[in-house]
XYZ file of C-alpha atoms in Angstrom:
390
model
C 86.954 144.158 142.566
C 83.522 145.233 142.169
C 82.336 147.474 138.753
C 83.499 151.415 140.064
C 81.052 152.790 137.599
C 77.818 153.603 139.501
C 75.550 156.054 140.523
C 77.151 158.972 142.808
C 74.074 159.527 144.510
C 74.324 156.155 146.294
C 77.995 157.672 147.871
C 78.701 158.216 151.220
C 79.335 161.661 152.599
C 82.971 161.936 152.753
C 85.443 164.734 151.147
C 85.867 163.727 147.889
C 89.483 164.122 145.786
C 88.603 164.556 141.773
C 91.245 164.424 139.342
C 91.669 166.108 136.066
C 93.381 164.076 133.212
C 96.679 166.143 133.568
C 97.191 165.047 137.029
C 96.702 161.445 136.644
C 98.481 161.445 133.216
C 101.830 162.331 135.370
C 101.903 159.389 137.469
C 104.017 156.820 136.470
C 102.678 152.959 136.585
C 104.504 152.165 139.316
C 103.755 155.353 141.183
C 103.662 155.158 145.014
C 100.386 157.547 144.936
C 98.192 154.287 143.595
C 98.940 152.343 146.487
C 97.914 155.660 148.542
C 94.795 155.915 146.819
C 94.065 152.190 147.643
C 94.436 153.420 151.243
C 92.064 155.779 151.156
C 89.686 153.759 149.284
C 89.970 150.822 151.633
C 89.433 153.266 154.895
C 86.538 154.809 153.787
C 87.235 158.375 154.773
C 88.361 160.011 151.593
C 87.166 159.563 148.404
C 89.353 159.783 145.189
C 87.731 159.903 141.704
C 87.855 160.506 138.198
C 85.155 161.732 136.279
C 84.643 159.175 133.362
C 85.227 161.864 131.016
C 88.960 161.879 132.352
C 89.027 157.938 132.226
C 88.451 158.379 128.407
C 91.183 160.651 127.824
C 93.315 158.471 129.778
C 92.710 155.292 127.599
C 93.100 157.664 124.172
C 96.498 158.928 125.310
C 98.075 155.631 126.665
C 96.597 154.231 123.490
C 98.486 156.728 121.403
C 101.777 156.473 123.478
C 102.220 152.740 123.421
C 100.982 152.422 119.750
C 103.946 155.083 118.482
C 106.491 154.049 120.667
C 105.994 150.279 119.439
C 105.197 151.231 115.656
C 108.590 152.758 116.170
C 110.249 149.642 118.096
C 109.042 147.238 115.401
C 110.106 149.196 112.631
C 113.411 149.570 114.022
C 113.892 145.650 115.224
C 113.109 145.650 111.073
C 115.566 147.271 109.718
C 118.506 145.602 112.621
C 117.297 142.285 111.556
C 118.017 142.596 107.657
C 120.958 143.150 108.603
C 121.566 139.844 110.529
C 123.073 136.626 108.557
C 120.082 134.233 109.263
C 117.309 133.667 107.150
C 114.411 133.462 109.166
C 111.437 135.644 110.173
C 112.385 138.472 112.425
C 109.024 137.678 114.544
C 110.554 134.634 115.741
C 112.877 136.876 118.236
C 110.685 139.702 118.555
C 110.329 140.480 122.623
C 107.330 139.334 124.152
C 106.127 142.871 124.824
C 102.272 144.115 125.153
C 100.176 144.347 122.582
C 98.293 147.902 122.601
C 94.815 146.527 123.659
C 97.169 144.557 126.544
C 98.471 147.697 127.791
C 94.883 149.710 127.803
C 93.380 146.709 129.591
C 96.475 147.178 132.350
C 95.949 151.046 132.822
C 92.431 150.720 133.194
C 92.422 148.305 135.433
C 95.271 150.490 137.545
C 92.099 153.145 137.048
C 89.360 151.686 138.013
C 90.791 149.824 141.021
C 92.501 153.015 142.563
C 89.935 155.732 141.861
C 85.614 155.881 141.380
C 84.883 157.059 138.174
C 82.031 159.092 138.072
C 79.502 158.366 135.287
C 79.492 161.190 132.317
C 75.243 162.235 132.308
C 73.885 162.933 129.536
C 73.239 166.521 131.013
C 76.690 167.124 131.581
C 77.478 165.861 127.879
C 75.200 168.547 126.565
C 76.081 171.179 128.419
C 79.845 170.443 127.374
C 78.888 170.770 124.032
C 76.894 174.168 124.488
C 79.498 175.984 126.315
C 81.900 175.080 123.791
C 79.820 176.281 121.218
C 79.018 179.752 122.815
C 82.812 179.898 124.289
C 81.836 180.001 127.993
C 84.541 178.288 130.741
C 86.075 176.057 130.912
C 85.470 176.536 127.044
C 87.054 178.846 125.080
C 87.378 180.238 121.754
C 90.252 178.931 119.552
C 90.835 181.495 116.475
C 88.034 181.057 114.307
C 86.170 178.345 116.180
C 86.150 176.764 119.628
C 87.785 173.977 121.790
C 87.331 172.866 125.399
C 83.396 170.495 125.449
C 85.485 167.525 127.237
C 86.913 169.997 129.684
C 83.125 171.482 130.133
C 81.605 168.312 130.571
C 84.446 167.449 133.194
C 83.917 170.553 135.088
C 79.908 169.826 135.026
C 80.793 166.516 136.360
C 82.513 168.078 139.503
C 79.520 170.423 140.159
C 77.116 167.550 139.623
C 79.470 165.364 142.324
C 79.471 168.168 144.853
C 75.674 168.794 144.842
C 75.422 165.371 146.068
C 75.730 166.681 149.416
C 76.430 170.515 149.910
C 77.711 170.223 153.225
C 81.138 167.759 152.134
C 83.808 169.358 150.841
C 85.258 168.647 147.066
C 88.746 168.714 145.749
C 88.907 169.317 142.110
C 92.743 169.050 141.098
C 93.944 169.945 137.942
C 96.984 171.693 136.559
C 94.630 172.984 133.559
C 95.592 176.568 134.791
C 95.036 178.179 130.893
C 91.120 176.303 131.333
C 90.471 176.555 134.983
C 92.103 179.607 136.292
C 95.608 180.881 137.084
C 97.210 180.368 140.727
C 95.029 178.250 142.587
C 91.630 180.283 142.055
C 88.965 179.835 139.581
C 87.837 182.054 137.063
C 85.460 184.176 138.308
C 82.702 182.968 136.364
C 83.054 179.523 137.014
C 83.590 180.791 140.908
C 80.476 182.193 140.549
C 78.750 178.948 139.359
C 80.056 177.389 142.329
C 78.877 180.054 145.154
C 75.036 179.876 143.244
C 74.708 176.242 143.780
C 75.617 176.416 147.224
C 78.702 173.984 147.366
C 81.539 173.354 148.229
C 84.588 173.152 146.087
C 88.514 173.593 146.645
C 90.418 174.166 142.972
C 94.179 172.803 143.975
C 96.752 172.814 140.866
C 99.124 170.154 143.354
C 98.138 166.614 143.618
C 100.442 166.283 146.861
C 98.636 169.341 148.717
C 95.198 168.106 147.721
C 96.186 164.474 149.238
C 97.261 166.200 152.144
C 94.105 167.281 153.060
C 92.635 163.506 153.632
C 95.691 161.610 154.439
C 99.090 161.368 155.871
C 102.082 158.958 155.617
C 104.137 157.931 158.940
C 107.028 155.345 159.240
C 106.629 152.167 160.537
C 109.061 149.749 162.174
C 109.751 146.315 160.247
C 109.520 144.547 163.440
C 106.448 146.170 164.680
C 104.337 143.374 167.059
C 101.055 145.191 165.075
C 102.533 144.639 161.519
C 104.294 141.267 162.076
C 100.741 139.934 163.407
C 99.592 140.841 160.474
C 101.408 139.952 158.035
C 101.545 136.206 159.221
C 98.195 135.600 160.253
C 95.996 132.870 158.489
C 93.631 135.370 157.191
C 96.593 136.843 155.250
C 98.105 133.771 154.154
C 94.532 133.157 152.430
C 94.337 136.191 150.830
C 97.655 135.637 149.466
C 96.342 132.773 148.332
C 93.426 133.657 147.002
C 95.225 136.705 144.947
C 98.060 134.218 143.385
C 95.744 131.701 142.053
C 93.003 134.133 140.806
C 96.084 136.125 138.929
C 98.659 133.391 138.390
C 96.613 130.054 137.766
C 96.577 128.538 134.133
C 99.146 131.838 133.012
C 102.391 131.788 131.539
C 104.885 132.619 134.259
C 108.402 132.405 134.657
C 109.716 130.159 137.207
C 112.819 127.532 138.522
C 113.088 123.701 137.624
C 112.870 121.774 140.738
C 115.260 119.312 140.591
C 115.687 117.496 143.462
C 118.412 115.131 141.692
C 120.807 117.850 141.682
C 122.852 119.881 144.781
C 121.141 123.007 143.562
C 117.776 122.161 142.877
C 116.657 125.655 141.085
C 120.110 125.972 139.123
C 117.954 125.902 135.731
C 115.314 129.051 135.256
C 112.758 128.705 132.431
C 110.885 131.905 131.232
C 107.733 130.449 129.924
C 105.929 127.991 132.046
C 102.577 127.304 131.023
C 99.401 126.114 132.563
C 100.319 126.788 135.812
C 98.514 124.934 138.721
C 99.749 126.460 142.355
C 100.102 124.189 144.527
C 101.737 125.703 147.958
C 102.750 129.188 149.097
C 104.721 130.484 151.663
C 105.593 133.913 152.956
C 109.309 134.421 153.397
C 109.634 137.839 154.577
C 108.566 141.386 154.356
C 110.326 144.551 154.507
C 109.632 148.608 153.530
C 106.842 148.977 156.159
C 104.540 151.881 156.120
C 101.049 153.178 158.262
C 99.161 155.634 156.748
C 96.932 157.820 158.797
C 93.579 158.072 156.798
C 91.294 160.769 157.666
C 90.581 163.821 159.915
C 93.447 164.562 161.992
C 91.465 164.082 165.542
C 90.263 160.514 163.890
C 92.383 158.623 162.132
C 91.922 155.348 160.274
C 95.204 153.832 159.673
C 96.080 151.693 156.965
C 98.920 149.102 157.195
C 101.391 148.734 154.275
C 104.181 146.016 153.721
C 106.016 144.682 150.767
C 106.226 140.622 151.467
C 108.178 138.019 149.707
C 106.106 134.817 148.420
C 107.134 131.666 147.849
C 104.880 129.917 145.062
C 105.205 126.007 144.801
C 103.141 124.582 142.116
C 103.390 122.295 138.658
C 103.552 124.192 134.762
C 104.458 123.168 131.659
C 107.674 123.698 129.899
C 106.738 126.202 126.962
C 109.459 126.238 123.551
C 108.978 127.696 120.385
C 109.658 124.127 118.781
C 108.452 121.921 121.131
C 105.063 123.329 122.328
C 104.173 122.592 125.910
C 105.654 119.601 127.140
C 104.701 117.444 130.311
C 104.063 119.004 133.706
C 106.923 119.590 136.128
C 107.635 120.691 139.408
C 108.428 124.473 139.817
C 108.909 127.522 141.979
C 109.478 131.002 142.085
C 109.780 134.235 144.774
C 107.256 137.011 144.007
C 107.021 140.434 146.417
C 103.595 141.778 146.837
C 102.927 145.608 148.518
C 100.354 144.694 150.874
C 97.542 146.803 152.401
C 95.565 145.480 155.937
C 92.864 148.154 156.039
C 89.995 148.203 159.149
C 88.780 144.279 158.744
C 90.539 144.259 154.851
C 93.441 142.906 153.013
C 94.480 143.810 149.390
C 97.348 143.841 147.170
C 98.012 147.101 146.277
C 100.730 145.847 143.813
C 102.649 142.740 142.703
C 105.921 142.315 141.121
C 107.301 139.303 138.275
C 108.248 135.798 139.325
C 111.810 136.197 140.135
C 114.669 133.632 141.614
C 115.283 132.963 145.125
C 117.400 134.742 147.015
C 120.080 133.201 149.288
C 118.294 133.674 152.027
C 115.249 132.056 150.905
C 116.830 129.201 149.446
C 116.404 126.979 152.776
C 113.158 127.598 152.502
C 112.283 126.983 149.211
C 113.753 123.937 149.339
C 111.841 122.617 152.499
C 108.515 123.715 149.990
C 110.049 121.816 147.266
C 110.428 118.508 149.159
C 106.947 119.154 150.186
C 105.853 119.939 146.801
C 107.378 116.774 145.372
C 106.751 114.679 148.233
C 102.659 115.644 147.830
C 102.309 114.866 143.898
C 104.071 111.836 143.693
C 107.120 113.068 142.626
C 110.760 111.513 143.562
C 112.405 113.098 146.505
C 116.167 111.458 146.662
C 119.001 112.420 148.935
C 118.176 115.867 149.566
C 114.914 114.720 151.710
C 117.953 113.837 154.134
C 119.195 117.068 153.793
C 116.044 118.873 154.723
C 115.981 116.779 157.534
C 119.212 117.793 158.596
C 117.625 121.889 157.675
């Protein structure tokens, strides 16, 4: 995805949605609300943002989180270990878990894909630092000395956004109320700043009623002719493509054996394949349909959204502590992806892990695996009849 940090100048004029730290800090990883904001961003009509003030506090608080709560893990998995009748380092069965600098790189890139982060000026840095000094809002005094530049310098970065163009209206949402204002409304100073510069800007304290204003959510039927024409058209089957060897290729993955020698040819699952090189995929189904309805209610751009089952084909390497990487094998796994098909666009608004097949997949990954086989000069024995019989 292209770099989100650029001038706002060179925006088109469309409401804009800014979010304070608070706000985004609430929402969960695997929050519903990012693939909404992927919506938005792939119609056109809304704009949702985060001034890169907000993206710093962001970073600095899931940096803080994940260190303590993994400081505390490992010190923990410590102490349980000495207490184990083996004599060998307790790293050697530590879970494979993030490191910190893994988990900032994941939440940024959550970030910066979802939302536009609007650049922190140098102006707006300066004037953070002033008002904090002379304890004007959002600033305020603390005892015997001050606190609030980062929340001046965000607020300057809202006014600077929504001088862009007067005439579109901005969103600021924050739940700040002690910084901000109390019940929806703005201090009156900082209400005042607003109505001299001639623009336009909403303070909501609710993330849901500020999305409300751009967007809308309405059911969709799984066996929709518009959806199911999607989903298995060529040009999706490429992206799919496309997205599972740009994240997937050369990683560690988990995935099953394909053994065609046996009745059950994934019986045996292996959690660290290595090197992978993808070979095949299929879709196998998709479920939990959605179409959002982007934009003003007389003019809607809608937004398809469907979770669809993968099946990847390709060869890896067998990964053990003892035994390095060995040769490379056949293997396969199922992964769901949540789908968006925007006006002309496809993107994956989020992926799952490599998981088994299910039952009723397992015809079908079987079919890809005497394909798979079959094409890289691998045996296929009796169960080639079999899929003949399929």
């Amino acid at each position: 995805m292209a770099d989100l940090r650029h001038n706002p100048f060179q925006e088109p004029c469309v409401p804009t949605l800014i979010l304070d730290t608070c706000v985004v800090t609430a929402l969960p990883w695997n929050s519903t609300v990012w693939e909404l904001f992927r919506a938005v961003r792939a119609a056109g009509t809304g704009r949702i943002a985060i001034p890169e003030m907000v993206l710093i506090e962001l970073l600095a608080q899931r940096g803080r989180e994940y260190s303590s709560a993994l400081d505390k893990a490992t010190a923990a998995h410590r102490a349980l270990w000495k207490l184990q009748f083996v004599d060998i380092d307790a790293t050697h069965v530590w879970p494979a878990v993030y490191s910190p600098e893994d988990s900032l790189q994941k939440w940024e890139a959550i970030y910066r894909q979802t939302m536009e982060v609007l650049p922190l000026t140098r102006e707006a840095a300066v004037e953070g630092l002033r008002r904090e000094a002379h304890r004007l809002r959002p600033a305020r005094a603390s005892g015997k000395t001050a606190t609030g530049s980062r929340d001046a310098a965000i607020w300057m970065t809202v006014l600077e956004q929504a001088k862009v163009d007067p005439t579109w209206p901005v969103y600021f949402v924050s739940s700040n109320v002690n910084d901000f204002g109390p019940n929806g409304k703005l201090y009156p100073d900082m209400a005042d700043e607003v109505n001299v510069a001639g623009v336009s800007i909403e303070y909501l304290t609710d993330l849901d009623e500020a999305l409300s204003r751009i967007s809308r959510r309405e059911d969709l039927a799984h066996d929709d002719e518009g959806l199911a024409e999607r989903v298995t058209a060529a040009t999706t089957t490429q992206a799919l493509w496309s997205f599972i060897v740009e994240s997937m290729e050369g990683q560690q993955v988990a995935g099953a054996v394909v053994d065609l020698d046996d009745e059950a040819p994934f019986a045996e699952w292996e959690s660290a394949w290595s090197e992978l090189k993808v070979r095949m995929i299929e879709v196998a189904s998709w479920s939990s349909a959605a179409s959002y309805a982007v934009g003003p209610a007389d003019s809607p751009v809608r937004t398809l959204a469907a979770t669809v089952s993968i099946l990847v084909g390709g060869e890896a390497r067998r990964w053990t502590r003892r035994m390095g990487s060995g040769d490379l094998e056949p293997a396969a796994f199922a992964i769901d992806l949540r789908l968006l098909f925007g006006p002309g666009s496809i993107s994956v608004a989020s992926a799952g892990e490599p998981r088994s097949f299910t039952a009723a997949e397992d015809d079908a990954a079987t079919a890809m695996a005497v394909r798979l086989c079959a094409g890289h000069g691998y045996s296929v024995p009796r169960l080639l009849q079999h899929q003949e019989e399929l």
